[in-house]
Each structure stands twice: as C-alpha cells, then as structure tokens.
Amino acid sequence: MFVMELTYTAPLESVEEQMDAHIAWLDGYYAAGVFLASGRKVPRDGGMILAGGVSRAEIERIAAEDPFTVAGVCAYTITEFIATKTSADLSTVRENPVT
C-alpha cells in the first residue's frame, strides 16, 4: 500500500486551474480500485492519497500522470507500507508480510 503525499510547488491559483483535470484523474483511479481515500492537507499546501493493489513502479507512473504533476504545480513523496491491520471496511487491502 502507498501513501502519496502531494506538496504544492506553485501558488494556489495555479493549482485551482488544474483541479477539474486532477479530480477526473482521481475518479479514474478510484474506479480502477487503486485509490482508497484522498483529500487536502490542513493547512492547504497539498494533499494525500491512500492507494493499493499496484507495484511501486506503477504508483510512480500514476503520480507522473497526475495533471498537477504534468502542469508542474505539485511534487510527490510516495511512502510504501504493509497494511497488516485495517478497519473492517479496508479488510480487502490488508496484507500479510513475507517473513
């Protein structure tokens, strides 16, 4: 599973210009079952996405496709973790680590 942290690298006005395209991009990956949750950071200097079911290479490719990335208004930090414990609602993404 991945935590994708977006940090805005441009003024909020420039980010807002890309928002509709960014939301359409999000919707596509929600429909594909890759994105599990997303939202703005507080204070509003970026956002967070929780994603799963894909490889590190695939999640990096997905981040590179984000209209925010293409427009140069954000940078990503991607952290991979093994979700060994989840709520019942997220039990389908629970992972068993290889020992």
Short mmCIF file of N, CA and C in Angstrom, two decimals:
data_model
loop_
_atom_site.label_atom_id
_atom_site.label_comp_id
_atom_site.label_asym_id
_atom_site.label_seq_id
_atom_site.Cartn_x
_atom_site.Cartn_y
_atom_site.Cartn_z
N MET A 1 0.85 -1.17 0.00
CA MET A 1 0.00 0.00 0.00
C MET A 1 0.89 1.23 0.00
N PHE A 2 0.35 2.33 -0.46
CA PHE A 2 1.14 3.56 -0.60
C PHE A 2 0.40 4.76 -0.02
N VAL A 3 1.17 5.63 0.61
CA VAL A 3 0.71 6.96 0.97
C VAL A 3 1.38 7.89 -0.02
N MET A 4 0.57 8.60 -0.78
CA MET A 4 1.07 9.54 -1.78
C MET A 4 0.82 10.95 -1.24
N GLU A 5 1.91 11.64 -0.89
CA GLU A 5 1.77 12.99 -0.35
C GLU A 5 2.12 14.00 -1.44
N LEU A 6 1.17 14.88 -1.75
CA LEU A 6 1.37 15.95 -2.72
C LEU A 6 1.73 17.22 -1.96
N THR A 7 2.72 17.93 -2.44
CA THR A 7 3.06 19.24 -1.91
C THR A 7 2.99 20.23 -3.06
N TYR A 8 2.19 21.27 -2.90
CA TYR A 8 2.07 22.26 -3.95
C TYR A 8 3.39 23.01 -4.12
N THR A 9 3.78 23.20 -5.37
CA THR A 9 5.01 23.90 -5.71
C THR A 9 4.72 25.20 -6.46
N ALA A 10 3.45 25.55 -6.54
CA ALA A 10 3.01 26.76 -7.25
C ALA A 10 1.92 27.42 -6.42
N PRO A 11 1.61 28.67 -6.70
CA PRO A 11 0.53 29.35 -5.97
C PRO A 11 -0.80 28.60 -6.12
N LEU A 12 -1.64 28.71 -5.11
CA LEU A 12 -2.92 28.01 -5.08
C LEU A 12 -3.78 28.32 -6.31
N GLU A 13 -3.66 29.52 -6.84
CA GLU A 13 -4.43 29.88 -8.04
C GLU A 13 -4.04 28.98 -9.21
N SER A 14 -2.77 28.65 -9.34
CA SER A 14 -2.30 27.76 -10.41
C SER A 14 -2.79 26.33 -10.18
N VAL A 15 -2.82 25.92 -8.91
CA VAL A 15 -3.34 24.59 -8.56
C VAL A 15 -4.82 24.50 -8.94
N GLU A 16 -5.59 25.53 -8.58
CA GLU A 16 -7.03 25.55 -8.86
C GLU A 16 -7.32 25.44 -10.36
N GLU A 17 -6.46 25.99 -11.19
CA GLU A 17 -6.65 25.90 -12.64
C GLU A 17 -6.61 24.46 -13.14
N GLN A 18 -5.94 23.59 -12.42
CA GLN A 18 -5.81 22.18 -12.80
C GLN A 18 -6.77 21.26 -12.04
N MET A 19 -7.59 21.82 -11.14
CA MET A 19 -8.39 21.00 -10.23
C MET A 19 -9.37 20.07 -10.94
N ASP A 20 -10.09 20.55 -11.95
CA ASP A 20 -11.05 19.68 -12.64
C ASP A 20 -10.36 18.48 -13.27
N ALA A 21 -9.22 18.71 -13.91
CA ALA A 21 -8.48 17.61 -14.52
C ALA A 21 -7.94 16.66 -13.46
N HIS A 22 -7.47 17.20 -12.33
CA HIS A 22 -6.97 16.38 -11.23
C HIS A 22 -8.09 15.50 -10.67
N ILE A 23 -9.29 16.06 -10.49
CA ILE A 23 -10.42 15.29 -9.97
C ILE A 23 -10.81 14.18 -10.94
N ALA A 24 -10.80 14.46 -12.23
CA ALA A 24 -11.10 13.42 -13.23
C ALA A 24 -10.06 12.30 -13.16
N TRP A 25 -8.80 12.67 -12.98
CA TRP A 25 -7.71 11.68 -12.83
C TRP A 25 -7.96 10.83 -11.58
N LEU A 26 -8.28 11.47 -10.45
CA LEU A 26 -8.61 10.74 -9.22
C LEU A 26 -9.76 9.76 -9.47
N ASP A 27 -10.83 10.25 -10.08
CA ASP A 27 -12.02 9.42 -10.31
C ASP A 27 -11.68 8.16 -11.11
N GLY A 28 -10.78 8.29 -12.09
CA GLY A 28 -10.39 7.14 -12.89
C GLY A 28 -9.70 6.06 -12.05
N TYR A 29 -8.84 6.48 -11.13
CA TYR A 29 -8.14 5.50 -10.30
C TYR A 29 -9.00 4.99 -9.14
N TYR A 30 -10.00 5.75 -8.72
CA TYR A 30 -10.99 5.20 -7.79
C TYR A 30 -11.79 4.10 -8.50
N ALA A 31 -12.21 4.38 -9.71
CA ALA A 31 -12.98 3.40 -10.48
C ALA A 31 -12.18 2.12 -10.74
N ALA A 32 -10.87 2.27 -10.91
CA ALA A 32 -9.99 1.11 -11.14
C ALA A 32 -9.67 0.36 -9.84
N GLY A 33 -10.07 0.90 -8.69
CA GLY A 33 -9.82 0.25 -7.42
C GLY A 33 -8.45 0.50 -6.84
N VAL A 34 -7.70 1.44 -7.40
CA VAL A 34 -6.34 1.74 -6.92
C VAL A 34 -6.37 2.73 -5.76
N PHE A 35 -7.17 3.78 -5.86
CA PHE A 35 -7.25 4.79 -4.82
C PHE A 35 -8.32 4.42 -3.80
N LEU A 36 -7.98 4.56 -2.52
CA LEU A 36 -8.87 4.18 -1.43
C LEU A 36 -9.40 5.39 -0.67
N ALA A 37 -8.61 6.46 -0.60
CA ALA A 37 -9.00 7.69 0.09
C ALA A 37 -8.10 8.81 -0.41
N SER A 38 -8.61 10.03 -0.37
CA SER A 38 -7.80 11.18 -0.76
C SER A 38 -8.40 12.44 -0.18
N GLY A 39 -7.58 13.49 -0.12
CA GLY A 39 -8.10 14.76 0.36
C GLY A 39 -7.00 15.78 0.55
N ARG A 40 -7.40 16.99 0.88
CA ARG A 40 -6.49 18.11 1.10
C ARG A 40 -5.81 18.01 2.45
N LYS A 41 -4.58 18.50 2.51
CA LYS A 41 -3.89 18.63 3.79
C LYS A 41 -4.37 19.92 4.47
N VAL A 42 -4.23 19.95 5.78
CA VAL A 42 -4.53 21.14 6.58
C VAL A 42 -3.25 21.52 7.30
N PRO A 43 -2.67 22.69 7.03
CA PRO A 43 -3.16 23.72 6.12
C PRO A 43 -3.08 23.26 4.66
N ARG A 44 -3.77 23.98 3.79
CA ARG A 44 -3.91 23.57 2.40
C ARG A 44 -2.65 23.88 1.59
N ASP A 45 -1.65 23.01 1.77
CA ASP A 45 -0.41 23.15 1.00
C ASP A 45 -0.14 21.90 0.17
N GLY A 46 -1.18 21.07 0.00
CA GLY A 46 -1.06 19.85 -0.78
C GLY A 46 -2.19 18.90 -0.44
N GLY A 47 -1.94 17.61 -0.65
CA GLY A 47 -2.96 16.61 -0.40
C GLY A 47 -2.35 15.25 -0.13
N MET A 48 -3.22 14.29 0.17
CA MET A 48 -2.81 12.92 0.47
C MET A 48 -3.70 11.96 -0.30
N ILE A 49 -3.11 10.86 -0.75
CA ILE A 49 -3.86 9.79 -1.40
C ILE A 49 -3.39 8.47 -0.79
N LEU A 50 -4.34 7.62 -0.44
CA LEU A 50 -4.03 6.26 0.01
C LEU A 50 -4.36 5.34 -1.16
N ALA A 51 -3.37 4.53 -1.58
CA ALA A 51 -3.53 3.69 -2.77
C ALA A 51 -3.01 2.28 -2.51
N GLY A 52 -3.52 1.33 -3.27
CA GLY A 52 -3.06 -0.05 -3.10
C GLY A 52 -3.32 -0.89 -4.33
N GLY A 53 -2.77 -2.10 -4.29
CA GLY A 53 -3.03 -3.06 -5.36
C GLY A 53 -2.15 -2.93 -6.59
N VAL A 54 -1.12 -2.09 -6.51
CA VAL A 54 -0.22 -1.91 -7.64
C VAL A 54 1.22 -1.92 -7.13
N SER A 55 2.15 -2.01 -8.05
CA SER A 55 3.58 -2.02 -7.71
C SER A 55 4.10 -0.61 -7.50
N ARG A 56 5.31 -0.53 -6.96
CA ARG A 56 5.97 0.77 -6.77
C ARG A 56 6.14 1.48 -8.12
N ALA A 57 6.57 0.74 -9.13
CA ALA A 57 6.76 1.35 -10.45
C ALA A 57 5.44 1.89 -11.00
N GLU A 58 4.36 1.14 -10.79
CA GLU A 58 3.06 1.58 -11.28
C GLU A 58 2.58 2.82 -10.53
N ILE A 59 2.75 2.88 -9.22
CA ILE A 59 2.28 4.05 -8.48
C ILE A 59 3.10 5.28 -8.86
N GLU A 60 4.36 5.11 -9.16
CA GLU A 60 5.18 6.25 -9.62
C GLU A 60 4.71 6.72 -11.00
N ARG A 61 4.33 5.78 -11.86
CA ARG A 61 3.80 6.15 -13.18
C ARG A 61 2.47 6.89 -13.02
N ILE A 62 1.63 6.41 -12.11
CA ILE A 62 0.34 7.05 -11.85
C ILE A 62 0.55 8.48 -11.35
N ALA A 63 1.46 8.67 -10.41
CA ALA A 63 1.75 10.01 -9.89
C ALA A 63 2.24 10.94 -11.00
N ALA A 64 3.05 10.40 -11.91
CA ALA A 64 3.58 11.20 -13.02
C ALA A 64 2.48 11.63 -13.98
N GLU A 65 1.37 10.90 -14.03
CA GLU A 65 0.24 11.22 -14.91
C GLU A 65 -0.68 12.28 -14.32
N ASP A 66 -0.60 12.52 -13.03
CA ASP A 66 -1.49 13.48 -12.37
C ASP A 66 -1.39 14.82 -13.10
N PRO A 67 -2.51 15.41 -13.50
CA PRO A 67 -2.46 16.72 -14.14
C PRO A 67 -1.72 17.77 -13.31
N PHE A 68 -1.75 17.65 -11.99
CA PHE A 68 -0.96 18.56 -11.15
C PHE A 68 0.53 18.39 -11.45
N THR A 69 0.99 17.15 -11.58
CA THR A 69 2.40 16.89 -11.89
C THR A 69 2.74 17.40 -13.28
N VAL A 70 1.90 17.07 -14.25
CA VAL A 70 2.13 17.47 -15.64
C VAL A 70 2.23 18.99 -15.75
N ALA A 71 1.39 19.71 -14.99
CA ALA A 71 1.38 21.17 -15.02
C ALA A 71 2.50 21.78 -14.16
N GLY A 72 3.19 20.94 -13.40
CA GLY A 72 4.28 21.43 -12.57
C GLY A 72 3.84 22.19 -11.33
N VAL A 73 2.64 21.85 -10.81
CA VAL A 73 2.16 22.58 -9.63
C VAL A 73 2.27 21.77 -8.33
N CYS A 74 2.80 20.54 -8.41
CA CYS A 74 2.98 19.75 -7.20
C CYS A 74 4.16 18.80 -7.35
N ALA A 75 4.63 18.32 -6.21
CA ALA A 75 5.65 17.28 -6.16
C ALA A 75 5.12 16.19 -5.25
N TYR A 76 5.46 14.95 -5.56
CA TYR A 76 5.00 13.80 -4.77
C TYR A 76 6.11 13.24 -3.91
N THR A 77 5.74 12.81 -2.71
CA THR A 77 6.54 11.92 -1.87
C THR A 77 5.69 10.67 -1.72
N ILE A 78 6.24 9.52 -2.09
CA ILE A 78 5.49 8.27 -2.04
C ILE A 78 6.13 7.36 -1.00
N THR A 79 5.32 6.93 -0.04
CA THR A 79 5.78 6.04 1.02
C THR A 79 5.03 4.72 0.91
N GLU A 80 5.77 3.63 0.81
CA GLU A 80 5.16 2.31 0.76
C GLU A 80 5.14 1.72 2.17
N PHE A 81 4.03 1.04 2.50
CA PHE A 81 3.95 0.34 3.78
C PHE A 81 3.12 -0.91 3.61
N ILE A 82 3.24 -1.82 4.57
CA ILE A 82 2.48 -3.06 4.55
C ILE A 82 1.33 -2.90 5.55
N ALA A 83 0.12 -2.92 5.04
CA ALA A 83 -1.08 -2.72 5.87
C ALA A 83 -1.47 -4.06 6.49
N THR A 84 -0.87 -4.37 7.62
CA THR A 84 -1.14 -5.65 8.27
C THR A 84 -2.38 -5.61 9.16
N LYS A 85 -2.84 -4.43 9.50
CA LYS A 85 -4.05 -4.27 10.31
C LYS A 85 -4.87 -3.14 9.70
N THR A 86 -6.17 -3.37 9.52
CA THR A 86 -7.06 -2.38 8.93
C THR A 86 -8.42 -2.42 9.62
N SER A 87 -9.23 -1.42 9.33
CA SER A 87 -10.63 -1.48 9.75
C SER A 87 -11.32 -2.57 8.92
N ALA A 88 -12.50 -2.97 9.36
CA ALA A 88 -13.26 -3.98 8.61
C ALA A 88 -13.54 -3.49 7.19
N ASP A 89 -13.77 -2.20 7.02
CA ASP A 89 -14.07 -1.65 5.70
C ASP A 89 -12.90 -1.79 4.74
N LEU A 90 -11.68 -1.84 5.25
CA LEU A 90 -10.50 -1.95 4.40
C LEU A 90 -9.86 -3.34 4.45
N SER A 91 -10.60 -4.33 4.92
CA SER A 91 -10.03 -5.67 5.07
C SER A 91 -9.56 -6.25 3.74
N THR A 92 -10.14 -5.84 2.63
CA THR A 92 -9.72 -6.38 1.33
C THR A 92 -8.33 -5.92 0.92
N VAL A 93 -7.79 -4.88 1.55
CA VAL A 93 -6.44 -4.41 1.20
C VAL A 93 -5.42 -4.79 2.26
N ARG A 94 -5.84 -5.54 3.25
CA ARG A 94 -4.92 -5.99 4.30
C ARG A 94 -3.88 -6.91 3.68
N GLU A 95 -2.63 -6.78 4.16
CA GLU A 95 -1.52 -7.53 3.59
C GLU A 95 -0.86 -8.41 4.65
N ASN A 96 -0.30 -9.52 4.21
CA ASN A 96 0.48 -10.39 5.07
C ASN A 96 1.93 -10.28 4.65
N PRO A 97 2.78 -9.79 5.55
CA PRO A 97 4.17 -9.62 5.17
C PRO A 97 4.86 -10.97 4.96
N VAL A 98 5.79 -10.98 4.02
CA VAL A 98 6.59 -12.16 3.76
C VAL A 98 7.74 -12.14 4.77
N THR A 99 7.91 -13.23 5.49
CA THR A 99 8.99 -13.26 6.50
C THR A 99 10.14 -14.11 6.04
#
